[in-house]
Short mmCIF file of C-alpha atoms (C1' of nucleotides) in Angstrom, two decimals:
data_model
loop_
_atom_site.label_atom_id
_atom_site.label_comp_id
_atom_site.label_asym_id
_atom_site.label_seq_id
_atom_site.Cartn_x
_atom_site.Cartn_y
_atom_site.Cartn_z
CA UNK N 5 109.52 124.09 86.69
CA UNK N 6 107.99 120.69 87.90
CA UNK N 7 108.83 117.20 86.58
CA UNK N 8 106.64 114.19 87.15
CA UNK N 9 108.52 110.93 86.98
CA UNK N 10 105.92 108.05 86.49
CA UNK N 11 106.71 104.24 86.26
CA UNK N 12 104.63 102.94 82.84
CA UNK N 13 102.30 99.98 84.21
CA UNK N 14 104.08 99.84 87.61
CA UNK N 15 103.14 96.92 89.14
CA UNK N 16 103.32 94.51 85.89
CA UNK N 17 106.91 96.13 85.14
CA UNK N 18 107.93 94.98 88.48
CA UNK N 19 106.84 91.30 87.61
CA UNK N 20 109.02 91.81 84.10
CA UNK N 21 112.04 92.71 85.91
CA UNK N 22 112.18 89.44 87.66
CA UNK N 23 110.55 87.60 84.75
CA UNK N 24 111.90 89.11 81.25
CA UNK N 25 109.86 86.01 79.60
CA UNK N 26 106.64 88.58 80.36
CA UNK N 27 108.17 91.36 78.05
CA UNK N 28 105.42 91.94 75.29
CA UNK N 29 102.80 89.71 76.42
CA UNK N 30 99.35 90.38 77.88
CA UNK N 31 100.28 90.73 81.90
CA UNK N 32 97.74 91.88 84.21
CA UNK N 33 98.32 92.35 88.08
CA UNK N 34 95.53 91.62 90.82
CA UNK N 35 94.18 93.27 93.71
CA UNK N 36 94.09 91.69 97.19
CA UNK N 37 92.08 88.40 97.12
CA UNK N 38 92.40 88.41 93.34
CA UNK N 39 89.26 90.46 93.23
CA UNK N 40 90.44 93.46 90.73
CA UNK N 41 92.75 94.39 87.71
CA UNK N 42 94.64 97.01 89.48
CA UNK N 43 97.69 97.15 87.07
CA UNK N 44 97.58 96.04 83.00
CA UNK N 45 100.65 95.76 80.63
CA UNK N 46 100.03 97.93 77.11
CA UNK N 47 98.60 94.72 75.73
CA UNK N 48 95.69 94.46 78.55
CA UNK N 49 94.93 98.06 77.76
CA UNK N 50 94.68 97.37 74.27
CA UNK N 51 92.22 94.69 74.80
CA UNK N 52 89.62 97.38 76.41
CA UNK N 53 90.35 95.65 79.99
CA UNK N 54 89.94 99.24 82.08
CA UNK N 55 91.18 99.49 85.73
CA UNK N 56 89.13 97.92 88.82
CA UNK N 57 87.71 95.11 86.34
CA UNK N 58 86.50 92.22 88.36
CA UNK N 59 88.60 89.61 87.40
CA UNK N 60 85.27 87.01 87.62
CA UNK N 61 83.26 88.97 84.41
CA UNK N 62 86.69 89.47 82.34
CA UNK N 63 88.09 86.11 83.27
CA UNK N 64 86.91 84.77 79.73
CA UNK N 65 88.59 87.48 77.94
CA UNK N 66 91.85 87.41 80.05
CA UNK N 67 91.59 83.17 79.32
CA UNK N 68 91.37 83.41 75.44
CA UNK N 69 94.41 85.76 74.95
CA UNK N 70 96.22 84.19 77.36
CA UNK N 71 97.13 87.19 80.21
CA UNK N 72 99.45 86.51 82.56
CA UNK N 73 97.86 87.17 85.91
CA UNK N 74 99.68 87.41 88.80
CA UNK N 75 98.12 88.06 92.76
CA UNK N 76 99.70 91.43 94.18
CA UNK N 77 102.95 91.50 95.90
CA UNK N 78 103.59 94.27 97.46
CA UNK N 79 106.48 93.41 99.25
CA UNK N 80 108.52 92.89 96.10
CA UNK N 81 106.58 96.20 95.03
CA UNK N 82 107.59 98.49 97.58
CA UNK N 83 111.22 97.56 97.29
CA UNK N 84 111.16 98.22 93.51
CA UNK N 85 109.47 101.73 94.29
CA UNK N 86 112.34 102.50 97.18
CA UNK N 87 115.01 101.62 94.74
CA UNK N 88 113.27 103.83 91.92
CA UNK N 89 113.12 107.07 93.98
CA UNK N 90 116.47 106.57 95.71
CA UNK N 91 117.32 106.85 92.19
CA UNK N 92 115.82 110.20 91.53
CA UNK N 93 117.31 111.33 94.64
CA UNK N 94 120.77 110.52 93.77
CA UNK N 95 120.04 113.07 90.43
CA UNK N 96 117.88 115.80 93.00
CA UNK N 97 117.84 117.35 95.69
CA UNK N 98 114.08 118.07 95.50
CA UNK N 99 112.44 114.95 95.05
CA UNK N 100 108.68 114.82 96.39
CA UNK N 101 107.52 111.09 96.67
CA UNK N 102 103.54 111.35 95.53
CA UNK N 103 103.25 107.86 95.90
CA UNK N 104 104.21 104.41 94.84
CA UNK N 105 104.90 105.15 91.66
CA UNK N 106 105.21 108.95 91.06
CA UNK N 107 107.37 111.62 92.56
CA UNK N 108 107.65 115.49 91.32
CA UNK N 109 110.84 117.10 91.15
CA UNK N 110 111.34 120.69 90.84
CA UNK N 111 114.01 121.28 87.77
CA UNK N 112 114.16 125.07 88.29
CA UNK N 113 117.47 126.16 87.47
CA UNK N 114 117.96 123.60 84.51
CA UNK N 115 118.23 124.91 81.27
CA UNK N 116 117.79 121.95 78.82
CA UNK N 117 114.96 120.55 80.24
CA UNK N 118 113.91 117.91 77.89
CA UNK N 119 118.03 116.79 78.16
CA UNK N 120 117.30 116.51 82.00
CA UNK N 121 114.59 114.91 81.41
CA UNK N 122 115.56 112.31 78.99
CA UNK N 123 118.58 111.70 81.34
CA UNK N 124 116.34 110.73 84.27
CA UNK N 125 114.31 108.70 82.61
CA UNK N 126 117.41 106.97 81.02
CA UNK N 127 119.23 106.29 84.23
CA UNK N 128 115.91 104.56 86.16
CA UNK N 129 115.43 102.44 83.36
CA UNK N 130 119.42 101.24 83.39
CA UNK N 131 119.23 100.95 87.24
CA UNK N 132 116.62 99.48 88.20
CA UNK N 133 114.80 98.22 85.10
CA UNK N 134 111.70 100.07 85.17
CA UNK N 135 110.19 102.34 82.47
CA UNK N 136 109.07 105.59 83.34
CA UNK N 137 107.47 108.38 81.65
CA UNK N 138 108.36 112.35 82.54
CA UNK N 139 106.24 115.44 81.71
CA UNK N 140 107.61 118.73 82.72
CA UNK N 141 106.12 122.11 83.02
CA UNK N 142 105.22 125.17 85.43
CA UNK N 143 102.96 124.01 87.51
CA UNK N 144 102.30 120.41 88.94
CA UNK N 145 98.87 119.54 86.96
CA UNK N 146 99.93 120.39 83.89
CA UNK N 147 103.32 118.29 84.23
CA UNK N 148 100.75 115.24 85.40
CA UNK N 149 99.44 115.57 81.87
CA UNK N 150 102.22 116.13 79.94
CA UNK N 151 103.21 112.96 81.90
CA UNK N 152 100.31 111.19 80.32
CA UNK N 153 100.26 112.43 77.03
CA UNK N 154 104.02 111.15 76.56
CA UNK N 155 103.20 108.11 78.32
CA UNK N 156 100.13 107.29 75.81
CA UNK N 157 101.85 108.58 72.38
CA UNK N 158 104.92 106.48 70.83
CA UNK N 159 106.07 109.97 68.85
CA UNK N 160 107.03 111.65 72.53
CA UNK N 161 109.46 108.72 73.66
CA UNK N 162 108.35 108.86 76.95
CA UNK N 163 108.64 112.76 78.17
CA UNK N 164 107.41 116.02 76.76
CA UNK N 165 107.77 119.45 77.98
CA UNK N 166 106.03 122.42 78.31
CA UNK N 167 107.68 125.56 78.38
CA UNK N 168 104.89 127.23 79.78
CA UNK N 169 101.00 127.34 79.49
CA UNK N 170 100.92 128.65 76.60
CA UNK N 171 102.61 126.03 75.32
CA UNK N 172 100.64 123.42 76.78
CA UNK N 173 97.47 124.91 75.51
CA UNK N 174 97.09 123.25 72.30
CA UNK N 175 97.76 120.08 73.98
CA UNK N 176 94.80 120.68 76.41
CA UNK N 177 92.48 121.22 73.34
CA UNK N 178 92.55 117.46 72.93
CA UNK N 179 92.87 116.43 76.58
CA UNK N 180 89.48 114.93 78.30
CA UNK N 181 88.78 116.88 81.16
CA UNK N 182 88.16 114.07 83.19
CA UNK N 183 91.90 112.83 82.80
CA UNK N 184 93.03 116.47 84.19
CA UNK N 185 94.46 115.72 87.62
CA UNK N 186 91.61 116.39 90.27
CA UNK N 187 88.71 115.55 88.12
CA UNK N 188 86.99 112.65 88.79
CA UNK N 189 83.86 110.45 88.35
CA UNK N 190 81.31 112.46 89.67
CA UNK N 191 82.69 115.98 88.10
CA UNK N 192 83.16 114.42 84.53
CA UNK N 193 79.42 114.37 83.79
CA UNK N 194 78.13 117.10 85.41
CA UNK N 195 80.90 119.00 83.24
CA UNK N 196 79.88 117.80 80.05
CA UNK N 197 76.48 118.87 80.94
CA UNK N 198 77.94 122.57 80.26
CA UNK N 199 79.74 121.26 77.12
CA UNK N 200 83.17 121.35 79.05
CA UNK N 201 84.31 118.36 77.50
CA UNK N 202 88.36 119.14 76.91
CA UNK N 203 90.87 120.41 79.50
CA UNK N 204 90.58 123.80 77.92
CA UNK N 205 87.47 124.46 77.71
CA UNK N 206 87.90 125.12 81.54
CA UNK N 207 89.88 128.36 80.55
CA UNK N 208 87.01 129.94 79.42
CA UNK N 209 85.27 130.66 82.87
CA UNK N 210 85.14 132.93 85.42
CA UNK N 211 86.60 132.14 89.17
CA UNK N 212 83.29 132.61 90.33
CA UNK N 213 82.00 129.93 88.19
CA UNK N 214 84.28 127.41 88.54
CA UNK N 215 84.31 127.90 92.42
CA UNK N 216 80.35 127.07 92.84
CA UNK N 217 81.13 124.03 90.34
CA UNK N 218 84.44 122.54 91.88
CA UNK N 219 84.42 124.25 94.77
CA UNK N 220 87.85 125.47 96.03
CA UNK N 221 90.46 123.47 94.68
CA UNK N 222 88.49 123.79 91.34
CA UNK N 223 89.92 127.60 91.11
CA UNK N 224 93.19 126.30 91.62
CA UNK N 225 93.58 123.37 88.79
CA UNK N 226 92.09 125.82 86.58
CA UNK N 227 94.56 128.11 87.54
CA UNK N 228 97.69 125.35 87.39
CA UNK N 229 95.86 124.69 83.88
CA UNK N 230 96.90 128.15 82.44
CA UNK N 231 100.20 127.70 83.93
CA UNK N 232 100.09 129.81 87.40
CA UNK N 233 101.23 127.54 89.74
CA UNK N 234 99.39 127.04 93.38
CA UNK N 235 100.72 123.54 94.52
CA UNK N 236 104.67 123.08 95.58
CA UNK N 237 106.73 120.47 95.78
CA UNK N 238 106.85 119.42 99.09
CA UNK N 239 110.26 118.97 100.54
CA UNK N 240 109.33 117.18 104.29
CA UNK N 241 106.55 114.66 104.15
CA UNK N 242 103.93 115.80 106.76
CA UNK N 243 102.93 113.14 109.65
CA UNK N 244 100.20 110.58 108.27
CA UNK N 245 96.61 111.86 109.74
CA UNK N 246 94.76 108.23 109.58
CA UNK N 247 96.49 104.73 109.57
CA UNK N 248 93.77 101.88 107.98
CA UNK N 249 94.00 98.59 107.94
CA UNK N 250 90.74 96.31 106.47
CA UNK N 251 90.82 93.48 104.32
CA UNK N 252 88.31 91.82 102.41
CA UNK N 253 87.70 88.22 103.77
CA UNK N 254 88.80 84.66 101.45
CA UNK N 255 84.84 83.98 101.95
CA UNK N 256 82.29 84.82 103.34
CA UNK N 257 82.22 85.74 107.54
CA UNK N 258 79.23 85.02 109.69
CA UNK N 259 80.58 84.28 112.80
CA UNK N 260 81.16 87.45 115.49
CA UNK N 261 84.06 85.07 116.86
CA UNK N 262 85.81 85.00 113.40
CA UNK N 263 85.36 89.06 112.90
CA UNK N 264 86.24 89.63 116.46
CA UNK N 265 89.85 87.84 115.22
CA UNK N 266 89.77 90.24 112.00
CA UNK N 267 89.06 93.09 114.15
CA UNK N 268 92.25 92.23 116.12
CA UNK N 269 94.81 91.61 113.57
CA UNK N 270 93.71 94.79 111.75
CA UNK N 271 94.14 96.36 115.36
CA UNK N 272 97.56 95.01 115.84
CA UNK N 273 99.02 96.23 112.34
CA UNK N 274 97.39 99.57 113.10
CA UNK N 275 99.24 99.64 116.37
CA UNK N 276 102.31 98.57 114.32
CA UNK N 277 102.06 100.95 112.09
CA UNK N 278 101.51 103.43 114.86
CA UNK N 279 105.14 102.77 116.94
CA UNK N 280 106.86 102.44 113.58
CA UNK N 281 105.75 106.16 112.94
CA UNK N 282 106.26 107.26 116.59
CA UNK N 283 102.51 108.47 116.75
CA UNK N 284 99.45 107.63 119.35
CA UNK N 285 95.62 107.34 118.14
CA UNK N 286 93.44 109.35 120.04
CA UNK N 287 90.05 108.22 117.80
CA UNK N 288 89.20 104.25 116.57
CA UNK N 289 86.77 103.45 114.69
CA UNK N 290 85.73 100.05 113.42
CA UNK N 291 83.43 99.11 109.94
CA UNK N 292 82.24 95.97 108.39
CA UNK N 293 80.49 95.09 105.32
CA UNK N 294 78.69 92.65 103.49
CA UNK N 295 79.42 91.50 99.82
CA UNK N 296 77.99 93.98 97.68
CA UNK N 297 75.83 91.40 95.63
CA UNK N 298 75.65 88.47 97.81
CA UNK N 299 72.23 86.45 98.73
CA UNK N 300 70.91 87.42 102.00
CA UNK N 301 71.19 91.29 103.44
CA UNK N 302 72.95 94.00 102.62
CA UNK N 303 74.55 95.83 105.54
CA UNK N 304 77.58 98.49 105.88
CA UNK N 305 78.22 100.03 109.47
CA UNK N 306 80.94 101.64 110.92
CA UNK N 307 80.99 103.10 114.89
CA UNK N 308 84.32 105.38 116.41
CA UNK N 309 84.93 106.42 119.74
CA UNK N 310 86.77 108.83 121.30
CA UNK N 311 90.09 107.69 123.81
CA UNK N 312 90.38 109.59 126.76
CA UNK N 313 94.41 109.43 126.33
CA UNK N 314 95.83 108.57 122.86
CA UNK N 315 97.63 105.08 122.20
CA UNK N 316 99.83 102.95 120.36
CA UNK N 317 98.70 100.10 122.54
CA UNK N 318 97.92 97.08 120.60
CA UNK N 319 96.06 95.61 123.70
CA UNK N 320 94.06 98.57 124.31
CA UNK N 321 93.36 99.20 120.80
CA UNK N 322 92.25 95.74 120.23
CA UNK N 323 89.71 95.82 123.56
CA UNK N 324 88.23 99.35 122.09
CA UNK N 325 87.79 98.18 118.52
CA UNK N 326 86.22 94.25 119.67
CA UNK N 327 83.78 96.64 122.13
CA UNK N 328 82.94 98.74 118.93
CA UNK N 329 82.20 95.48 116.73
CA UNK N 330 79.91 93.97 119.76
CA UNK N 331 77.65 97.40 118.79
CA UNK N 332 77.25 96.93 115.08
CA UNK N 333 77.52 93.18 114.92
CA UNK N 334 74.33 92.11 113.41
CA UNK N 335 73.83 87.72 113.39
CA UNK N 336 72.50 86.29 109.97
CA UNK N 337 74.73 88.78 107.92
CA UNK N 338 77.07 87.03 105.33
CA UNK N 339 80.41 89.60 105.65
CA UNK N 340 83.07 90.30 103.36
CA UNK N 341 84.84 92.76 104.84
CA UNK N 342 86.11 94.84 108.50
CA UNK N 343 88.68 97.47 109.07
CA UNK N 344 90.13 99.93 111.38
CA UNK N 345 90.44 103.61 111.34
CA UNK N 346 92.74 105.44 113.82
CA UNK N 347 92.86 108.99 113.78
CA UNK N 348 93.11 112.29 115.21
CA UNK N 349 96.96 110.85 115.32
CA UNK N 350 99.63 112.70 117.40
CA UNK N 351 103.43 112.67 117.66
CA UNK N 352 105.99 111.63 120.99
CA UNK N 353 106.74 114.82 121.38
CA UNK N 354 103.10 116.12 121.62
CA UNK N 355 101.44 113.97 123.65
CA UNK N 356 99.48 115.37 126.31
CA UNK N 357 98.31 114.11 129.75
CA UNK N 358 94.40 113.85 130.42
CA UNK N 359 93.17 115.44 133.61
CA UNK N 360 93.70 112.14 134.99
CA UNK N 361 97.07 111.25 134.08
CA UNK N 362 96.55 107.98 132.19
CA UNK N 363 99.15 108.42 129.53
CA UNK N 364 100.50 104.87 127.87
CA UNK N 365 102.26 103.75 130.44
CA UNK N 366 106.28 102.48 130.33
CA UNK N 367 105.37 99.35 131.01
CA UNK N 368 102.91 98.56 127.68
CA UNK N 369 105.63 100.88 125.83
CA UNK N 370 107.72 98.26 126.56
CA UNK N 371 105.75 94.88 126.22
CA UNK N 372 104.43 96.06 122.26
CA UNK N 373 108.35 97.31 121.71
CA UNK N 374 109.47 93.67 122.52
CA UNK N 375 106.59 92.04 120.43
CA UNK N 376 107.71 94.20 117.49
CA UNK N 377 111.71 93.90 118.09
CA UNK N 378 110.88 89.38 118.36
CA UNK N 379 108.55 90.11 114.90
CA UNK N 380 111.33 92.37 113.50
CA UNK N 381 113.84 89.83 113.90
CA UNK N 382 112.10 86.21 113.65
CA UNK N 383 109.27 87.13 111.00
CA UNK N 384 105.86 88.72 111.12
CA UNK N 385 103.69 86.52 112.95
CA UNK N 386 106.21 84.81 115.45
CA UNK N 387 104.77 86.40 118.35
CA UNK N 388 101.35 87.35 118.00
CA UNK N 389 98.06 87.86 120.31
CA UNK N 390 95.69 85.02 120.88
CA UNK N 391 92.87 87.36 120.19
CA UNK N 392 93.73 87.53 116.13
CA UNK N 393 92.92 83.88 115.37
CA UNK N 394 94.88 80.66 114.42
CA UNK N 395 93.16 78.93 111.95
CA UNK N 396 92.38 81.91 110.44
CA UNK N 397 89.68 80.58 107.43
CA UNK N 398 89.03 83.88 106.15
CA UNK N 399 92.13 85.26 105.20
CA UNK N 400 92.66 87.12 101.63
CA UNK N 401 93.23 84.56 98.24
CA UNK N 402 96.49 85.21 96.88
CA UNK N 403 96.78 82.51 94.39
CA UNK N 404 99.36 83.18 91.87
CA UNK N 405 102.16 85.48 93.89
CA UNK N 406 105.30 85.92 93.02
CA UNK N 407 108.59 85.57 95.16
CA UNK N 408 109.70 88.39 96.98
CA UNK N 409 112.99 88.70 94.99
CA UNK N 410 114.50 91.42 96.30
CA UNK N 411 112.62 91.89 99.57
CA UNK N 412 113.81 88.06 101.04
CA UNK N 413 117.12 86.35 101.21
CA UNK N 414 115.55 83.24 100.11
CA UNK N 415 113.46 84.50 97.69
CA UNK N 416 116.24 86.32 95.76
CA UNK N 417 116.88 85.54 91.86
CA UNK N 418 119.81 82.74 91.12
CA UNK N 419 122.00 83.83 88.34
CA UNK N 420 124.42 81.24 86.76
"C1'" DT W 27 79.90 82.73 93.67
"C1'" DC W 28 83.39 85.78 92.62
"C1'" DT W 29 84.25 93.69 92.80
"C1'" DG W 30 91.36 96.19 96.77
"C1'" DG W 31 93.54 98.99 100.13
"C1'" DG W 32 95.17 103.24 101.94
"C1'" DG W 33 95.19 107.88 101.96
"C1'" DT W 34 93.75 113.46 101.77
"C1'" DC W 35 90.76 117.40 101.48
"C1'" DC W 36 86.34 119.90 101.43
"C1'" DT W 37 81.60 120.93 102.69
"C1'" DA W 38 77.19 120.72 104.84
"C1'" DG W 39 74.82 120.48 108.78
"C1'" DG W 40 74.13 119.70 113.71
"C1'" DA W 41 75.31 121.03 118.43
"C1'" DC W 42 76.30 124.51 121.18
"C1'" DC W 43 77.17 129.20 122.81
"C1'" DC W 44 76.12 134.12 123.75
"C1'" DT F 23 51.17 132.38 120.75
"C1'" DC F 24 55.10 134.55 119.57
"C1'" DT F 25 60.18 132.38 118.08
"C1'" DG F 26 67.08 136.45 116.33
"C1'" DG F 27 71.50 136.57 114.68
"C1'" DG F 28 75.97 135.28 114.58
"C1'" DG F 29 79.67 132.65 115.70
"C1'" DT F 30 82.64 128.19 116.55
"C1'" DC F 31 83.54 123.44 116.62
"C1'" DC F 32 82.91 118.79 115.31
"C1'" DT F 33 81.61 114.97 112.43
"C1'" DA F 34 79.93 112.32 108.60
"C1'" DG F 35 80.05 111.75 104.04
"C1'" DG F 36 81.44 112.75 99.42
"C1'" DA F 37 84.98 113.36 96.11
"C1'" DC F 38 89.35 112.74 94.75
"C1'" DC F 39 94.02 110.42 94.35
"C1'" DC F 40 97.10 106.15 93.34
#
DNA sequence: TCTGGGGTCCTAGGACCC
DNA sequence: TCTGGGGTCCTAGGACCC
């Protein structure tokens, strides 16, 4: 049996920890650059705001009933989530962290499970503050929407449980297929096109059927539907297979100067990210992109290349990705965003000579460990490459952020 | 004027080979 | 002028997730 522990409006519970003032108000959390609603308090749902609203059309309706918006911070985010599963894992030994706000557990071997159940939920809430929901059944997919139909109806208290499928079938009568884990945008309407407009309606077709609709994985969520399980918790996170780094700009970029300093800091946090995780990139590839309704052209492009030995190399990654921009820099287009992709990603242990023997070599090993032991230490941008820009005018809008709280010495709560 | 960021998996189709 | 069959590998792009 599966469990799937999932913080209730994760990002704008965070903000009510720190801020109890927030509790039953309108609260709505922002993307990057305050572009998005990426996180809504029960009151923002209820006022039909739906996720990925541009803030600019709904500002009017987030003015007159007076949401409380606040700019992401994940910083103060990512702590919360740490503390949350460390949590868990101090009640399992088989927690699975999906991501920053969900983690399975497998409960087999528990005999009360809606007890066990209620007790997790119980002891997050107590300490660490944050309200989370937990469905439980025999397969992963259906405990995602047991997860959400406890989450969405008052009568559940925050968890149900299914037994088995059988069990869960009546619930999937009234479930919308396209809130079934796996189902997305594009598959929604092409299944109501066949009248498949609840979770279980699925049940009623043949392997071969659902296969040439949903391809592969299809077969398998309509299996997990009826309760056979095909997905596992998984007990040792497997290495990362792409690192990205992109932001969208403050304003618009025109300038190949100011995208050649974008390119570069996204390079150097890619190359962070890289050492921190002990792998080397053996493929970069670089893309930028205009606004998507400004004046002026439209234009998207992205261009990779191949290394001849893989790196972690902020310097060489940095040369590659600025030569990559140089090829699909056009002059005259107004951009809005660039990023990074490294990939095809391999471990210390695995790394490989090339024919020619040009491995990283000690010496850079040791120059990038230095920049990131001084950056550990001192603060993120004491020691930096000239390459990534001072002035910096397009950088991301944060406008209304929050202290770190629990992430910063300085930033942490008084309490007198 | 203003629409996030970071991931994974699957498939189709091209390149190449014998 | 005629123009096979079968395999592998790689990549780009689509779809999905939070």
């Amino acid at each position: 049996m599966y469990a799937l522990v999932d913080c209730n409006n994760f990002f704008v519970s965070c903000e009510r920890v720190f801020n109890p003032s927030l509790e039953g108000r309108p609260v709505a959390v922002l993307s990057n650059n305050d572009g998005i609603v990426i996180a809504r308090s029960n009151e923002v749902k209820a006022l039909g705001v739906p996720m990925g609203a541009p803030v600019f059309k709904w500002r009017s309706v987030l003015k007159k009933n007076n949401v409380q918006t606040f700019s992401s911070n994940y910083v103060l985010y990512g702590d919360m989530s740490r503390r949350v599963f460390l949590t868990l894992m101090q009640h399992s030994d088989d927690v699975e962290v999906y991501s920053i706000d969900e983690a399975f557990l497998d409960l087999s071997g528990f005999r009360d499970l809606e007890a066990r159940a209620r007790e997790l939920r119980d002891v997050v809430r107590r300490w660490v503050g944050i309200p989370v929901s937990v469905g439980v059944a025999p397969t992963k997919t259906l405990a995602k929407a047991a997860n959400e139909i406890a989450k969405k109806n008052a009568e559940h208290e925050g968890v149900l449980v299914f037994r088995s499928g059988k069990e869960a079938f009546p619930y999937l009568k009234r479930f919308e297929v396209g809130n079934v884990w796996g189902i997305g945008r594009a598959l929604t309407p092409k299944l109501y096109g066949h009248n498949i407009t609840k979770a279980a309606d699925l049940l009623k077709y043949s392997h071969e059927w659902i296969r040439k609709m949903m391809s592969i994985r299809g077969v398998q969520l309509v299996e997990e539907l009826r309760g056979n399980s095909c997905f596992d918790v998984e007990h040792a996170p497997e290495p990362q297979k792409s690192i990205v780094r992109s932001r969208s700009f403050g304003r618009a970029v025109r300038e190949q100067k100011e995208l050649d300093e974008a390119v570069a800091t996204y390079a150097a946090r890619a190359g962070q990210r890289l050492r921190e995780n002990n792998q080397y990139a053996q493929h970069v590839q670089v893309f930028v992109r205009s606004g998507l309704h400004t004046k002026g052209e439209i234009y998207s492009n992205s261009l990779g290349t191949r290394l001849l030995s893989p790196t972690s190399d902020t310097i060489t990654l940095t040369r590659v990705a600025q030569n990559l921009l140089k090829k699909i820099y056009k002059p005259g287009v107004s951009y809005k965003k660039a990023g990074i992709v490294c990939s095809d990603l391999s471990s210390t242990a695995s790394l490989q000579l090339n024919m020619w023997g040009e491995e990283q070599s000690a010496k850079q090993e040791a120059v990038m460990g230095a920049v990131d032991a001084i950056n550990e230490e001192y603060g993120k941008r004491t020691m930096f490459f000239a390459g990534m820009g001072v002035e910096r005018g397009w950088r991301m809008k944060r406008e209304s952020v929050t202290p770190e709280y629990t992430a910063a010495w300085d930033a942490l709560p008084r309490v007198k």
